[in-house]
Coordinates of N, CA and C in Angstrom, one line a residue:
M32 N -18.1 23.3 -64.4 CA -19.3 22.6 -63.9 C -19.1 22.1 -62.5
P33 N -19.9 22.7 -61.6 CA -19.6 22.4 -60.1 C -20.0 20.9 -59.8
A34 N -19.3 20.3 -58.9 CA -19.7 19.0 -58.4 C -20.7 19.1 -57.4
D35 N -21.2 17.9 -56.9 CA -22.3 17.8 -55.9 C -22.1 18.7 -54.7
N36 N -20.8 18.7 -54.2 CA -20.6 19.3 -52.9 C -20.3 20.8 -53.0
G37 N -20.5 21.4 -54.2 CA -20.4 22.8 -54.4 C -19.0 23.3 -54.7
F38 N -18.0 22.3 -54.7 CA -16.6 22.6 -55.1 C -16.5 22.5 -56.6
S39 N -15.5 23.2 -57.1 CA -15.2 23.0 -58.5 C -14.4 21.7 -58.7
K40 N -14.2 21.3 -59.9 CA -13.4 20.1 -60.2 C -12.0 20.3 -59.7
W41 N -11.4 21.5 -59.8 CA -10.0 21.7 -59.3 C -10.0 21.6 -57.8
E42 N -11.0 22.2 -57.1 CA -11.0 22.1 -55.7 C -11.1 20.6 -55.2
N43 N -12.0 19.9 -55.9 CA -12.2 18.5 -55.5 C -10.9 17.7 -55.8
Y44 N -10.2 18.0 -56.9 CA -8.9 17.3 -57.2 C -7.9 17.6 -56.1
I45 N -7.8 18.9 -55.7 CA -6.8 19.3 -54.7 C -7.2 18.6 -53.3
L46 N -8.5 18.6 -53.0 CA -8.9 18.0 -51.7 C -8.5 16.5 -51.7
K47 N -8.8 15.9 -52.9 CA -8.5 14.4 -53.0 C -7.0 14.2 -52.9
E48 N -6.2 15.0 -53.5 CA -4.7 14.9 -53.4 C -4.2 15.1 -52.0
L49 N -4.8 16.1 -51.3 CA -4.4 16.4 -49.9 C -4.7 15.2 -49.0
K50 N -5.9 14.6 -49.2 CA -6.3 13.4 -48.5 C -5.3 12.3 -48.7
R51 N -5.0 12.1 -50.0 CA -4.0 11.0 -50.3 C -2.7 11.2 -49.7
L52 N -2.2 12.5 -49.7 CA -0.9 12.8 -49.1 C -1.0 12.5 -47.6
G53 N -2.2 12.9 -47.0 CA -2.4 12.6 -45.5 C -2.3 11.2 -45.2
D54 N -2.9 10.3 -46.1 CA -2.8 8.9 -45.9 C -1.4 8.4 -46.0
V55 N -0.6 8.9 -46.9 CA 0.8 8.5 -47.1 C 1.5 8.9 -45.8
V56 N 1.3 10.0 -45.3 CA 2.0 10.5 -44.1 C 1.7 9.6 -42.9
I57 N 0.4 9.2 -42.8 CA -0.1 8.3 -41.7 C 0.6 6.9 -41.9
D58 N 0.7 6.4 -43.1 CA 1.3 5.1 -43.3 C 2.8 5.2 -42.9
F59 N 3.4 6.3 -43.3 CA 4.9 6.5 -43.0 C 5.1 6.5 -41.5
N60 N 4.2 7.2 -40.8 CA 4.4 7.3 -39.3 C 4.2 5.9 -38.7
K61 N 3.2 5.1 -39.2 CA 3.0 3.8 -38.7 C 4.3 3.0 -38.9
K62 N 4.9 3.1 -40.1 CA 6.1 2.3 -40.4 C 7.2 2.8 -39.4
L63 N 7.4 4.1 -39.2 CA 8.4 4.5 -38.3 C 8.2 4.0 -36.9
D64 N 6.9 3.9 -36.4 CA 6.6 3.3 -35.1 C 7.1 1.9 -35.1
E65 N 6.8 1.1 -36.1 CA 7.2 -0.3 -36.2 C 8.7 -0.4 -36.2
I66 N 9.4 0.4 -36.9 CA 10.8 0.4 -36.9 C 11.4 0.7 -35.5
N67 N 10.8 1.7 -34.8 CA 11.3 2.1 -33.5 C 11.0 0.9 -32.5
I68 N 9.9 0.2 -32.6 CA 9.6 -0.9 -31.8 C 10.6 -2.0 -32.0
A69 N 10.9 -2.3 -33.3 CA 11.9 -3.3 -33.7 C 13.2 -3.0 -33.1
I70 N 13.6 -1.7 -33.2 CA 14.9 -1.3 -32.6 C 14.9 -1.5 -31.1
G71 N 13.8 -1.1 -30.5 CA 13.7 -1.3 -29.0 C 13.9 -2.8 -28.6
V72 N 13.3 -3.7 -29.4 CA 13.4 -5.1 -29.2 C 14.8 -5.6 -29.3
L73 N 15.5 -5.1 -30.3 CA 16.9 -5.5 -30.6 C 17.9 -5.1 -29.6
K74 N 17.6 -3.9 -28.9 CA 18.5 -3.4 -28.0 C 18.7 -4.3 -26.7

């Protein structure tokens, strides 16, 4: 049964998971930046 956007359930699930993974990576990069700033301050 296709969803509204023309993708199948599986495709929608995969897209949602990819977006979630992307958000995790963005959060991780932000944390790395914060750590690098903290290290810079400590030096």
